[in-house]
PDB file of C-alpha atoms in Angstrom:
ATOM      1  CA  MET Q   1       0.000   0.000   0.000  1.00  0.00           C
ATOM      2  CA  LEU Q   2       1.149   3.532  -0.679  1.00  0.00           C
ATOM      3  CA  THR Q   3       1.414   5.603   2.466  1.00  0.00           C
ATOM      4  CA  LEU Q   4       0.502   9.232   1.885  1.00  0.00           C
ATOM      5  CA  THR Q   5       2.052  11.615   4.363  1.00  0.00           C
ATOM      6  CA  ALA Q   6       3.122  15.217   4.225  1.00  0.00           C
ATOM      7  CA  SER Q   7       6.645  14.205   5.154  1.00  0.00           C
ATOM      8  CA  PHE Q   8       7.115  11.837   2.209  1.00  0.00           C
ATOM      9  CA  THR Q   9      10.457  12.381   0.467  1.00  0.00           C
ATOM     10  CA  PRO Q  10      10.073  13.885  -3.012  1.00  0.00           C
ATOM     11  CA  VAL Q  11      10.860  11.505  -5.836  1.00  0.00           C
ATOM     12  CA  HIS Q  12      12.321  12.613  -9.154  1.00  0.00           C
ATOM     13  CA  VAL Q  13      10.645  11.085 -12.165  1.00  0.00           C
ATOM     14  CA  GLN Q  14      11.971  10.459 -15.644  1.00  0.00           C
ATOM     15  CA  CYS Q  15       9.513   9.604 -18.391  1.00  0.00           C
ATOM     16  CA  ARG Q  16       9.134   9.618 -22.105  1.00  0.00           C
ATOM     17  CA  SER Q  17       7.494  12.689 -23.601  1.00  0.00           C
ATOM     18  CA  GLN Q  18       6.294  10.937 -26.765  1.00  0.00           C
ATOM     19  CA  MET Q  19       3.074   8.946 -27.137  1.00  0.00           C
ATOM     20  CA  PRO Q  20       3.307   5.443 -28.610  1.00  0.00           C
ATOM     21  CA  PHE Q  21       0.358   5.770 -30.959  1.00  0.00           C
ATOM     22  CA  ASN Q  22      -1.045   7.957 -33.716  1.00  0.00           C
ATOM     23  CA  VAL Q  23      -4.322   9.837 -33.980  1.00  0.00           C
ATOM     24  CA  VAL Q  24      -6.405  10.976 -36.916  1.00  0.00           C
ATOM     25  CA  ALA Q  25      -8.421  14.181 -36.835  1.00  0.00           C
ATOM     26  CA  ASP Q  26     -12.199  13.979 -37.026  1.00  0.00           C
ATOM     27  CA  ARG Q  27     -15.016  16.404 -37.771  1.00  0.00           C
ATOM     28  CA  PHE Q  28     -15.261  19.326 -35.370  1.00  0.00           C
ATOM     29  CA  PRO Q  29     -18.405  20.371 -33.478  1.00  0.00           C
ATOM     30  CA  THR Q  30     -20.065  23.310 -35.192  1.00  0.00           C
ATOM     31  CA  PHE Q  31     -19.956  25.410 -32.013  1.00  0.00           C
ATOM     32  CA  LEU Q  32     -16.152  25.595 -32.009  1.00  0.00           C
ATOM     33  CA  PRO Q  33     -14.561  28.708 -33.525  1.00  0.00           C
ATOM     34  CA  LYS Q  34     -13.837  28.116 -37.199  1.00  0.00           C
ATOM     35  CA  GLN Q  35     -10.122  28.737 -36.535  1.00  0.00           C
ATOM     36  CA  VAL Q  36      -9.951  25.221 -35.087  1.00  0.00           C
ATOM     37  CA  GLU Q  37      -9.491  24.068 -38.682  1.00  0.00           C
ATOM     38  CA  GLU Q  38      -6.123  25.871 -38.774  1.00  0.00           C
ATOM     39  CA  ILE Q  39      -4.657  23.891 -35.859  1.00  0.00           C
ATOM     40  CA  LYS Q  40      -1.946  21.496 -36.988  1.00  0.00           C
ATOM     41  CA  ASP Q  41      -1.421  19.479 -33.798  1.00  0.00           C
ATOM     42  CA  GLN Q  42      -3.158  16.157 -34.439  1.00  0.00           C
ATOM     43  CA  PHE Q  43      -3.734  15.440 -30.748  1.00  0.00           C
ATOM     44  CA  ALA Q  44      -5.423  18.818 -30.287  1.00  0.00           C
ATOM     45  CA  ARG Q  45      -7.553  18.214 -33.367  1.00  0.00           C
ATOM     46  CA  LYS Q  46      -8.571  14.783 -32.155  1.00  0.00           C
ATOM     47  CA  LEU Q  47      -9.573  16.004 -28.708  1.00  0.00           C
ATOM     48  CA  ALA Q  48     -11.351  19.048 -30.149  1.00  0.00           C
ATOM     49  CA  ALA Q  49     -13.456  16.707 -32.287  1.00  0.00           C
ATOM     50  CA  ARG Q  50     -14.713  15.052 -29.100  1.00  0.00           C
ATOM     51  CA  ILE Q  51     -15.756  18.225 -27.279  1.00  0.00           C
ATOM     52  CA  GLU Q  52     -19.484  18.388 -26.628  1.00  0.00           C
ATOM     53  CA  ARG Q  53     -21.873  20.588 -24.704  1.00  0.00           C
ATOM     54  CA  LEU Q  54     -24.057  19.291 -21.869  1.00  0.00           C
ATOM     55  CA  PRO Q  55     -26.935  21.266 -20.313  1.00  0.00           C
ATOM     56  CA  VAL Q  56     -26.155  22.293 -16.737  1.00  0.00           C
ATOM     57  CA  SER Q  57     -28.858  24.058 -14.736  1.00  0.00           C
ATOM     58  CA  PHE Q  58     -27.884  26.269 -11.813  1.00  0.00           C
ATOM     59  CA  SER Q  59     -28.747  29.667 -10.320  1.00  0.00           C
ATOM     60  CA  GLU Q  60     -31.877  29.911 -12.490  1.00  0.00           C
ATOM     61  CA  SER Q  61     -29.719  29.479 -15.582  1.00  0.00           C
ATOM     62  CA  CYS Q  62     -29.026  26.658 -17.971  1.00  0.00           C
ATOM     63  CA  ILE Q  63     -25.578  26.655 -19.521  1.00  0.00           C
ATOM     64  CA  MET Q  64     -24.597  24.408 -22.409  1.00  0.00           C
ATOM     65  CA  SER Q  65     -21.303  23.411 -20.838  1.00  0.00           C
ATOM     66  CA  SER Q  66     -18.334  22.081 -22.786  1.00  0.00           C
ATOM     67  CA  CYS Q  67     -16.378  18.984 -21.894  1.00  0.00           C
ATOM     68  CA  VAL Q  68     -14.882  15.775 -23.217  1.00  0.00           C
ATOM     69  CA  LYS Q  69     -16.806  12.751 -21.931  1.00  0.00           C
ATOM     70  CA  PRO Q  70     -15.373   9.270 -21.408  1.00  0.00           C
ATOM     71  CA  LEU Q  71     -16.144   6.677 -24.038  1.00  0.00           C
ATOM     72  CA  THR Q  72     -16.658   3.999 -21.406  1.00  0.00           C
ATOM     73  CA  THR Q  73     -17.312   3.785 -17.676  1.00  0.00           C
ATOM     74  CA  SER Q  74     -15.042   2.075 -15.173  1.00  0.00           C
ATOM     75  CA  LYS Q  75     -15.285   0.503 -11.745  1.00  0.00           C
ATOM     76  CA  ALA Q  76     -12.494   2.781 -10.627  1.00  0.00           C
ATOM     77  CA  SER Q  77     -13.237   6.344  -9.567  1.00  0.00           C
ATOM     78  CA  PRO Q  78     -13.629   8.716 -12.515  1.00  0.00           C
ATOM     79  CA  VAL Q  79     -10.720  11.029 -13.222  1.00  0.00           C
ATOM     80  CA  VAL Q  80     -11.833  14.618 -13.847  1.00  0.00           C
ATOM     81  CA  LEU Q  81      -9.368  17.005 -15.467  1.00  0.00           C
ATOM     82  CA  LEU Q  82      -9.574  20.766 -14.982  1.00  0.00           C
ATOM     83  CA  HIS Q  83      -7.389  23.325 -16.745  1.00  0.00           C
ATOM     84  CA  GLY Q  84      -5.427  26.422 -15.834  1.00  0.00           C
ATOM     85  CA  PHE Q  85      -6.270  30.123 -15.940  1.00  0.00           C
ATOM     86  CA  ASP Q  86      -7.972  31.261 -19.143  1.00  0.00           C
ATOM     87  CA  SER Q  87      -7.483  27.936 -20.864  1.00  0.00           C
ATOM     88  CA  SER Q  88      -9.571  24.964 -21.982  1.00  0.00           C
ATOM     89  CA  CYS Q  89      -9.811  21.189 -21.957  1.00  0.00           C
ATOM     90  CA  LEU Q  90      -7.431  21.153 -24.945  1.00  0.00           C
ATOM     91  CA  GLU Q  91      -4.630  21.473 -22.378  1.00  0.00           C
ATOM     92  CA  TRP Q  92      -5.089  17.726 -21.945  1.00  0.00           C
ATOM     93  CA  ARG Q  93      -4.610  16.814 -25.608  1.00  0.00           C
ATOM     94  CA  TYR Q  94      -1.567  14.615 -24.923  1.00  0.00           C
ATOM     95  CA  THR Q  95      -2.370  13.165 -21.494  1.00  0.00           C
ATOM     96  CA  TYR Q  96      -6.096  12.485 -21.953  1.00  0.00           C
ATOM     97  CA  PRO Q  97      -5.651   9.684 -24.521  1.00  0.00           C
ATOM     98  CA  LEU Q  98      -3.025   8.017 -22.334  1.00  0.00           C
ATOM     99  CA  LEU Q  99      -5.330   7.988 -19.312  1.00  0.00           C
ATOM    100  CA  GLU Q 100      -8.158   6.683 -21.439  1.00  0.00           C
ATOM    101  CA  GLU Q 101      -5.937   4.029 -22.999  1.00  0.00           C
ATOM    102  CA  ALA Q 102      -5.008   2.890 -19.467  1.00  0.00           C
ATOM    103  CA  GLY Q 103      -8.691   2.158 -18.829  1.00  0.00           C
ATOM    104  CA  LEU Q 104      -9.557   5.161 -16.659  1.00  0.00           C
ATOM    105  CA  GLU Q 105     -12.960   6.804 -16.950  1.00  0.00           C
ATOM    106  CA  THR Q 106     -11.692  10.260 -17.853  1.00  0.00           C
ATOM    107  CA  TRP Q 107     -13.492  13.582 -18.121  1.00  0.00           C
ATOM    108  CA  ALA Q 108     -11.965  16.894 -19.249  1.00  0.00           C
ATOM    109  CA  LEU Q 109     -14.079  19.860 -18.163  1.00  0.00           C
ATOM    110  CA  ASP Q 110     -14.072  23.518 -19.123  1.00  0.00           C
ATOM    111  CA  ILE Q 111     -14.328  25.809 -16.101  1.00  0.00           C
ATOM    112  CA  LEU Q 112     -17.224  28.255 -16.346  1.00  0.00           C
ATOM    113  CA  GLY Q 113     -16.099  31.423 -18.130  1.00  0.00           C
ATOM    114  CA  TRP Q 114     -13.353  29.710 -20.123  1.00  0.00           C
ATOM    115  CA  GLY Q 115     -13.293  26.961 -22.693  1.00  0.00           C
ATOM    116  CA  PHE Q 116     -16.039  26.321 -25.224  1.00  0.00           C
ATOM    117  CA  SER Q 117     -19.320  26.548 -23.328  1.00  0.00           C
ATOM    118  CA  ASP Q 118     -22.176  28.696 -24.621  1.00  0.00           C
ATOM    119  CA  LEU Q 119     -22.186  31.875 -22.536  1.00  0.00           C
ATOM    120  CA  GLY Q 120     -24.312  33.972 -24.840  1.00  0.00           C
ATOM    121  CA  LYS Q 121     -26.393  34.782 -21.766  1.00  0.00           C
ATOM    122  CA  LEU Q 122     -23.447  35.542 -19.532  1.00  0.00           C
ATOM    123  CA  PRO Q 123     -23.770  34.431 -15.898  1.00  0.00           C
ATOM    124  CA  SER Q 124     -21.508  35.743 -13.172  1.00  0.00           C
ATOM    125  CA  CYS Q 125     -18.075  34.180 -13.480  1.00  0.00           C
ATOM    126  CA  ASP Q 126     -16.933  34.695  -9.899  1.00  0.00           C
ATOM    127  CA  VAL Q 127     -15.563  31.878  -7.754  1.00  0.00           C
ATOM    128  CA  ALA Q 128     -18.873  30.958  -6.100  1.00  0.00           C
ATOM    129  CA  THR Q 129     -20.652  30.672  -9.462  1.00  0.00           C
ATOM    130  CA  LYS Q 130     -17.822  28.653 -11.010  1.00  0.00           C
ATOM    131  CA  ARG Q 131     -18.031  26.292  -8.026  1.00  0.00           C
ATOM    132  CA  GLU Q 132     -21.813  25.927  -8.221  1.00  0.00           C
ATOM    133  CA  HIS Q 133     -21.707  25.305 -11.958  1.00  0.00           C
ATOM    134  CA  PHE Q 134     -19.071  22.596 -11.471  1.00  0.00           C
ATOM    135  CA  TYR Q 135     -21.074  21.015  -8.656  1.00  0.00           C
ATOM    136  CA  GLN Q 136     -24.251  20.848 -10.716  1.00  0.00           C
ATOM    137  CA  LEU Q 137     -22.348  19.343 -13.641  1.00  0.00           C
ATOM    138  CA  TRP Q 138     -20.853  16.726 -11.300  1.00  0.00           C
ATOM    139  CA  LYS Q 139     -24.231  16.053  -9.701  1.00  0.00           C
ATOM    140  CA  SER Q 140     -25.963  15.647 -13.071  1.00  0.00           C
ATOM    141  CA  TYR Q 141     -23.408  13.607 -15.005  1.00  0.00           C
ATOM    142  CA  ILE Q 142     -20.457  12.284 -12.992  1.00  0.00           C
ATOM    143  CA  MET Q 143     -22.350  11.417  -9.809  1.00  0.00           C
ATOM    144  CA  ARG Q 144     -19.501   9.563  -8.051  1.00  0.00           C
ATOM    145  CA  PRO Q 145     -16.557  10.681  -5.903  1.00  0.00           C
ATOM    146  CA  MET Q 146     -13.807  11.609  -8.340  1.00  0.00           C
ATOM    147  CA  ILE Q 147     -10.080  11.937  -8.652  1.00  0.00           C
ATOM    148  CA  LEU Q 148      -9.957  15.686  -9.301  1.00  0.00           C
ATOM    149  CA  VAL Q 149      -6.912  16.949 -11.206  1.00  0.00           C
ATOM    150  CA  GLY Q 150      -6.058  20.652 -11.261  1.00  0.00           C
ATOM    151  CA  PRO Q 151      -3.033  22.239 -12.970  1.00  0.00           C
ATOM    152  CA  SER Q 152      -1.838  25.783 -12.239  1.00  0.00           C
ATOM    153  CA  LEU Q 153      -4.880  27.909 -11.276  1.00  0.00           C
ATOM    154  CA  GLY Q 154      -6.949  24.763 -11.757  1.00  0.00           C
ATOM    155  CA  ALA Q 155      -5.331  23.560  -8.522  1.00  0.00           C
ATOM    156  CA  ALA Q 156      -6.990  26.461  -6.696  1.00  0.00           C
ATOM    157  CA  VAL Q 157     -10.297  25.533  -8.352  1.00  0.00           C
ATOM    158  CA  ALA Q 158      -9.804  21.931  -7.204  1.00  0.00           C
ATOM    159  CA  ILE Q 159      -8.956  22.874  -3.603  1.00  0.00           C
ATOM    160  CA  ASP Q 160     -11.903  25.257  -3.358  1.00  0.00           C
ATOM    161  CA  PHE Q 161     -14.230  22.576  -4.718  1.00  0.00           C
ATOM    162  CA  ALA Q 162     -12.855  19.757  -2.544  1.00  0.00           C
ATOM    163  CA  VAL Q 163     -13.240  21.806   0.646  1.00  0.00           C
ATOM    164  CA  ASN Q 164     -16.781  22.922  -0.190  1.00  0.00           C
ATOM    165  CA  HIS Q 165     -17.976  19.599  -1.630  1.00  0.00           C
ATOM    166  CA  PRO Q 166     -15.883  16.867   0.019  1.00  0.00           C
ATOM    167  CA  GLU Q 167     -18.484  14.239  -0.835  1.00  0.00           C
ATOM    168  CA  ALA Q 168     -17.698  14.727  -4.537  1.00  0.00           C
ATOM    169  CA  VAL Q 169     -13.903  14.345  -4.314  1.00  0.00           C
ATOM    170  CA  GLU Q 170     -12.109  11.134  -3.366  1.00  0.00           C
ATOM    171  CA  LYS Q 171      -8.547  12.290  -4.092  1.00  0.00           C
ATOM    172  CA  LEU Q 172      -6.773  15.344  -5.478  1.00  0.00           C
ATOM    173  CA  VAL Q 173      -3.948  15.718  -7.964  1.00  0.00           C
ATOM    174  CA  LEU Q 174      -2.396  19.210  -8.042  1.00  0.00           C
ATOM    175  CA  ILE Q 175       0.053  20.061 -10.832  1.00  0.00           C
ATOM    176  CA  ASP Q 176       2.410  23.079 -10.546  1.00  0.00           C
ATOM    177  CA  ALA Q 177      -0.247  24.574  -8.339  1.00  0.00           C
ATOM    178  CA  SER Q 178      -0.900  28.313  -8.360  1.00  0.00           C
ATOM    179  CA  VAL Q 179      -2.465  28.439  -4.889  1.00  0.00           C
ATOM    180  CA  TYR Q 180      -0.404  30.960  -2.931  1.00  0.00           C
ATOM    181  CA  VAL Q 181      -1.582  34.005  -4.878  1.00  0.00           C
ATOM    182  CA  GLU Q 182      -4.208  36.095  -3.120  1.00  0.00           C
ATOM    183  CA  GLY Q 183      -6.787  36.249  -5.883  1.00  0.00           C
ATOM    184  CA  THR Q 184      -6.445  38.794  -8.659  1.00  0.00           C
ATOM    185  CA  GLY Q 185      -5.008  41.387  -6.278  1.00  0.00           C
ATOM    186  CA  ASN Q 186      -5.296  45.011  -7.372  1.00  0.00           C
ATOM    187  CA  LEU Q 187      -6.927  44.008 -10.644  1.00  0.00           C
ATOM    188  CA  GLU Q 188     -10.321  43.911  -8.936  1.00  0.00           C
ATOM    189  CA  LYS Q 189      -9.977  47.653  -8.276  1.00  0.00           C
ATOM    190  CA  LEU Q 190      -9.286  48.563 -11.897  1.00  0.00           C
ATOM    191  CA  PRO Q 191     -11.823  50.658 -13.789  1.00  0.00           C
ATOM    192  CA  LYS Q 192     -13.655  48.472 -16.290  1.00  0.00           C
ATOM    193  CA  THR Q 193     -12.137  50.275 -19.256  1.00  0.00           C
ATOM    194  CA  MET Q 194      -8.639  49.405 -18.063  1.00  0.00           C
ATOM    195  CA  ALA Q 195      -9.716  45.851 -17.239  1.00  0.00           C
ATOM    196  CA  TYR Q 196     -10.989  45.381 -20.793  1.00  0.00           C
ATOM    197  CA  ALA Q 197      -7.743  46.781 -22.190  1.00  0.00           C
ATOM    198  CA  GLY Q 198      -5.770  44.279 -20.133  1.00  0.00           C
ATOM    199  CA  VAL Q 199      -8.004  41.394 -21.187  1.00  0.00           C
ATOM    200  CA  TYR Q 200      -7.651  42.395 -24.829  1.00  0.00           C
ATOM    201  CA  LEU Q 201      -3.879  42.121 -24.381  1.00  0.00           C
ATOM    202  CA  LEU Q 202      -4.351  38.752 -22.682  1.00  0.00           C
ATOM    203  CA  LYS Q 203      -5.639  37.146 -25.861  1.00  0.00           C
ATOM    204  CA  SER Q 204      -3.027  38.720 -28.129  1.00  0.00           C
ATOM    205  CA  ILE Q 205      -0.750  36.395 -30.061  1.00  0.00           C
ATOM    206  CA  PRO Q 206       2.517  38.072 -28.856  1.00  0.00           C
ATOM    207  CA  LEU Q 207       1.569  37.677 -25.183  1.00  0.00           C
ATOM    208  CA  ARG Q 208       0.406  34.091 -25.627  1.00  0.00           C
ATOM    209  CA  PHE Q 209       3.571  33.305 -27.544  1.00  0.00           C
ATOM    210  CA  TYR Q 210       5.659  34.752 -24.697  1.00  0.00           C
ATOM    211  CA  VAL Q 211       3.765  32.643 -22.152  1.00  0.00           C
ATOM    212  CA  ASN Q 212       4.650  29.552 -24.206  1.00  0.00           C
ATOM    213  CA  PHE Q 213       8.287  30.640 -24.092  1.00  0.00           C
ATOM    214  CA  MET Q 214       8.056  30.850 -20.289  1.00  0.00           C
ATOM    215  CA  ALA Q 215       6.134  27.606 -19.873  1.00  0.00           C
ATOM    216  CA  PHE Q 216       8.199  25.351 -22.136  1.00  0.00           C
ATOM    217  CA  SER Q 217      11.785  24.983 -23.223  1.00  0.00           C
ATOM    218  CA  GLY Q 218      13.109  23.511 -26.418  1.00  0.00           C
ATOM    219  CA  ILE Q 219      10.012  23.718 -28.614  1.00  0.00           C
ATOM    220  CA  SER Q 220      10.322  24.980 -32.169  1.00  0.00           C
ATOM    221  CA  PHE Q 221       8.981  28.289 -33.422  1.00  0.00           C
ATOM    222  CA  SER Q 222       6.310  26.583 -35.536  1.00  0.00           C
ATOM    223  CA  THR Q 223       5.200  24.426 -32.591  1.00  0.00           C
ATOM    224  CA  SER Q 224       5.000  27.461 -30.344  1.00  0.00           C
ATOM    225  CA  ILE Q 225       2.819  29.266 -32.896  1.00  0.00           C
ATOM    226  CA  ASP Q 226       0.498  26.266 -33.141  1.00  0.00           C
ATOM    227  CA  TRP Q 227       0.291  25.900 -29.367  1.00  0.00           C
ATOM    228  CA  THR Q 228      -0.449  29.629 -29.134  1.00  0.00           C
ATOM    229  CA  ASN Q 229      -3.381  29.165 -31.497  1.00  0.00           C
ATOM    230  CA  ILE Q 230      -4.613  26.204 -29.453  1.00  0.00           C
ATOM    231  CA  GLY Q 231      -4.321  28.152 -26.195  1.00  0.00           C
ATOM    232  CA  ARG Q 232      -6.277  31.178 -27.439  1.00  0.00           C
ATOM    233  CA  LEU Q 233      -8.943  29.378 -29.473  1.00  0.00           C
ATOM    234  CA  HIS Q 234     -11.606  29.877 -26.801  1.00  0.00           C
ATOM    235  CA  CYS Q 235     -10.788  33.611 -26.660  1.00  0.00           C
ATOM    236  CA  LEU Q 236     -12.443  34.044 -30.051  1.00  0.00           C
ATOM    237  CA  TYR Q 237     -15.976  33.782 -28.662  1.00  0.00           C
ATOM    238  CA  PRO Q 238     -17.764  37.144 -28.418  1.00  0.00           C
ATOM    239  CA  TRP Q 239     -18.516  36.638 -24.703  1.00  0.00           C
ATOM    240  CA  TRP Q 240     -14.942  35.785 -23.690  1.00  0.00           C
ATOM    241  CA  GLU Q 241     -13.833  39.324 -22.806  1.00  0.00           C
ATOM    242  CA  ASP Q 242     -16.902  39.973 -20.633  1.00  0.00           C
ATOM    243  CA  ALA Q 243     -16.497  36.656 -18.813  1.00  0.00           C
ATOM    244  CA  THR Q 244     -12.808  37.228 -18.134  1.00  0.00           C
ATOM    245  CA  VAL Q 245     -13.280  40.806 -16.922  1.00  0.00           C
ATOM    246  CA  ASN Q 246     -16.095  39.587 -14.689  1.00  0.00           C
ATOM    247  CA  PHE Q 247     -13.752  37.054 -13.104  1.00  0.00           C
ATOM    248  CA  MET Q 248     -10.860  39.505 -12.743  1.00  0.00           C
ATOM    249  CA  ILE Q 249     -12.858  42.201 -10.965  1.00  0.00           C
ATOM    250  CA  SER Q 250     -14.610  39.628  -8.757  1.00  0.00           C
ATOM    251  CA  GLY Q 251     -11.361  39.009  -6.893  1.00  0.00           C
ATOM    252  CA  GLY Q 252     -10.496  35.578  -8.250  1.00  0.00           C
ATOM    253  CA  TYR Q 253      -9.344  32.562  -6.250  1.00  0.00           C
ATOM    254  CA  ASN Q 254      -7.787  32.949  -2.812  1.00  0.00           C
ATOM    255  CA  VAL Q 255      -7.460  29.484  -1.251  1.00  0.00           C
ATOM    256  CA  LEU Q 256      -4.683  30.163   1.268  1.00  0.00           C
ATOM    257  CA  SER Q 257      -6.986  29.468   4.218  1.00  0.00           C
ATOM    258  CA  GLN Q 258      -8.447  26.368   2.561  1.00  0.00           C
ATOM    259  CA  ILE Q 259      -5.262  24.417   1.860  1.00  0.00           C
ATOM    260  CA  LYS Q 260      -4.979  22.980   5.367  1.00  0.00           C
ATOM    261  CA  GLN Q 261      -8.695  22.137   5.330  1.00  0.00           C
ATOM    262  CA  VAL Q 262      -8.249  19.628   2.521  1.00  0.00           C
ATOM    263  CA  LYS Q 263      -9.132  16.151   3.841  1.00  0.00           C
ATOM    264  CA  GLN Q 264      -8.468  14.156   0.675  1.00  0.00           C
ATOM    265  CA  LYS Q 265      -5.249  12.320  -0.061  1.00  0.00           C
ATOM    266  CA  THR Q 266      -3.336  14.459  -2.532  1.00  0.00           C
ATOM    267  CA  LEU Q 267      -0.662  13.906  -5.141  1.00  0.00           C
ATOM    268  CA  VAL Q 268       1.414  17.015  -5.851  1.00  0.00           C
ATOM    269  CA  ILE Q 269       3.232  16.977  -9.202  1.00  0.00           C
ATOM    270  CA  TRP Q 270       5.726  19.693 -10.124  1.00  0.00           C
ATOM    271  CA  GLY Q 271       8.061  20.417 -13.017  1.00  0.00           C
ATOM    272  CA  GLU Q 272      11.520  21.155 -11.671  1.00  0.00           C
ATOM    273  CA  ASP Q 273      12.129  23.882 -14.255  1.00  0.00           C
ATOM    274  CA  ASP Q 274       8.873  25.782 -13.722  1.00  0.00           C
ATOM    275  CA  LYS Q 275       9.546  29.451 -14.529  1.00  0.00           C
ATOM    276  CA  ILE Q 276       5.997  30.602 -13.767  1.00  0.00           C
ATOM    277  CA  VAL Q 277       5.282  29.139 -10.307  1.00  0.00           C
ATOM    278  CA  SER Q 278       8.477  28.477  -8.344  1.00  0.00           C
ATOM    279  CA  ASN Q 279       9.387  24.861  -7.728  1.00  0.00           C
ATOM    280  CA  LYS Q 280      10.205  25.882  -4.139  1.00  0.00           C
ATOM    281  CA  LEU Q 281       6.465  26.107  -3.478  1.00  0.00           C
ATOM    282  CA  ALA Q 282       6.095  22.390  -4.172  1.00  0.00           C
ATOM    283  CA  VAL Q 283       7.603  21.422  -0.823  1.00  0.00           C
ATOM    284  CA  ARG Q 284       5.624  24.141   0.943  1.00  0.00           C
ATOM    285  CA  LEU Q 285       2.379  22.830  -0.519  1.00  0.00           C
ATOM    286  CA  GLN Q 286       3.247  19.266   0.404  1.00  0.00           C
ATOM    287  CA  GLY Q 287       3.796  20.386   3.992  1.00  0.00           C
ATOM    288  CA  ASP Q 288       0.634  22.482   4.156  1.00  0.00           C
ATOM    289  CA  LEU Q 289      -1.611  19.682   2.920  1.00  0.00           C
ATOM    290  CA  PRO Q 290      -2.569  17.246   5.687  1.00  0.00           C
ATOM    291  CA  GLU Q 291      -2.046  14.115   3.569  1.00  0.00           C
ATOM    292  CA  ALA Q 292       0.126  14.574   0.500  1.00  0.00           C
ATOM    293  CA  ILE Q 293       2.991  13.139  -1.504  1.00  0.00           C
ATOM    294  CA  LEU Q 294       5.214  15.033  -3.904  1.00  0.00           C
ATOM    295  CA  ARG Q 295       6.591  13.922  -7.239  1.00  0.00           C
ATOM    296  CA  GLN Q 296       8.967  16.221  -9.105  1.00  0.00           C
ATOM    297  CA  ILE Q 297       9.652  15.896 -12.823  1.00  0.00           C
ATOM    298  CA  PRO Q 298      13.119  16.914 -14.062  1.00  0.00           C
ATOM    299  CA  ASN Q 299      13.615  18.849 -17.298  1.00  0.00           C
ATOM    300  CA  CYS Q 300      10.011  19.992 -17.191  1.00  0.00           C
ATOM    301  CA  GLY Q 301       8.330  23.384 -16.961  1.00  0.00           C
ATOM    302  CA  HIS Q 302       4.957  24.693 -15.798  1.00  0.00           C
ATOM    303  CA  LEU Q 303       2.645  22.306 -17.681  1.00  0.00           C
ATOM    304  CA  PRO Q 304       3.871  18.733 -17.234  1.00  0.00           C
ATOM    305  CA  HIS Q 305       0.655  17.310 -18.725  1.00  0.00           C
ATOM    306  CA  VAL Q 306       1.609  19.040 -21.993  1.00  0.00           C
ATOM    307  CA  GLU Q 307       5.378  18.618 -21.810  1.00  0.00           C
ATOM    308  CA  LYS Q 308       5.656  15.173 -20.151  1.00  0.00           C
ATOM    309  CA  PRO Q 309       2.299  13.473 -20.753  1.00  0.00           C
ATOM    310  CA  SER Q 310       3.477   9.891 -20.336  1.00  0.00           C
ATOM    311  CA  CYS Q 311       5.009  10.831 -16.999  1.00  0.00           C
ATOM    312  CA  VAL Q 312       1.876  12.547 -15.702  1.00  0.00           C
ATOM    313  CA  SER Q 313      -0.414   9.755 -16.876  1.00  0.00           C
ATOM    314  CA  LYS Q 314       1.813   7.191 -15.147  1.00  0.00           C
ATOM    315  CA  LEU Q 315       1.762   9.117 -11.879  1.00  0.00           C
ATOM    316  CA  VAL Q 316      -2.004   9.615 -11.986  1.00  0.00           C
ATOM    317  CA  LEU Q 317      -2.625   5.963 -12.828  1.00  0.00           C
ATOM    318  CA  GLU Q 318      -0.488   4.769  -9.930  1.00  0.00           C
ATOM    319  CA  PHE Q 319      -2.172   7.222  -7.576  1.00  0.00           C
ATOM    320  CA  VAL Q 320      -5.623   6.077  -8.681  1.00  0.00           C
ATOM    321  CA  GLU Q 321      -4.691   2.446  -8.202  1.00  0.00           C
ATOM    322  CA  ASN Q 322      -3.079   3.281  -4.852  1.00  0.00           C
ATOM    323  CA  THR Q 323      -0.210   0.899  -5.490  1.00  0.00           C
ATOM    324  CA  LYS Q 324       3.332   1.216  -4.259  1.00  0.00           C
ATOM    325  CA  THR Q 325       5.031   3.634  -6.607  1.00  0.00           C
ATOM    326  CA  GLN Q 326       8.183   2.566  -8.345  1.00  0.00           C
ATOM    327  CA  TYR Q 327       9.775   4.753 -10.961  1.00  0.00           C
ATOM    328  CA  VAL Q 328      11.989   3.417 -13.713  1.00  0.00           C
ATOM    329  CA  SER Q 329      13.896   5.582 -16.169  1.00  0.00           C
ATOM    330  CA  GLN Q 330      12.623   5.177 -19.707  1.00  0.00           C
ATOM    331  CA  HIS Q 331      14.749   5.948 -22.712  1.00  0.00           C
TER     332      HIS Q 331
END
């Protein structure tokens, strides 16, 4: 049995970054921005073809909410993948098929206000509404305690959800967690005109390209351009700016006081070369969580599920199965 304690010694993991199989693109849902056709990455195209919208009723609203559903169910707890700040389920384009191939019942969800849901009638996109939307989606479709996986800001979403709805979460996986930032800080005090100007910059190709440069090392210029287009695809909806400004001025996520309230066993994964959220915070988070283990991935930046998908899928699978973890270098 795998003992999960906050004092567990971090283990360094080496894994292959390439997937052992090929994919073929399929037809895209009509609700996706037409620019999806320009994406070259075959894994992104394949996952995009599987995105669908499910009706989720909450707060007197019904939102057609985007996600990737599992093809089959499993006796094991479902694995539910969130994404980072202002991103989408396409973050999981490399890791999702590996988890599915391993036999896990895997969901990839878009957090309210981001991704590819229909927000023509824009609800509030503050933390409480994001949480309620997620809960109603879980209650309507997933309906079992889940292994909840949150990368970057998605880790804050996962912690907030696990503390408020512990019955819905069996275990947590937090990846390069952005959980020590106190919300959106001074941004909530900005005049709306300035907030919209900042959000407009947020979806710009130069800024997104720079973020890729910070998040990854060693990718080609053409790959970085393609990944930039994947990362900003959801920004092309007409409601995206309003939803993002709404979140920014609402104060955002501040889960500092909730971290030690987490009751679930937690796997903390961190890229050793993270230039966005310091790797030093990995040990701090492990210590602050009541029941956690830490796995660090060498030669990896802020998004291990993009950069080292085979490694992340292996760690998640072992955590789900709760077996004794043994790591072997793969070449």
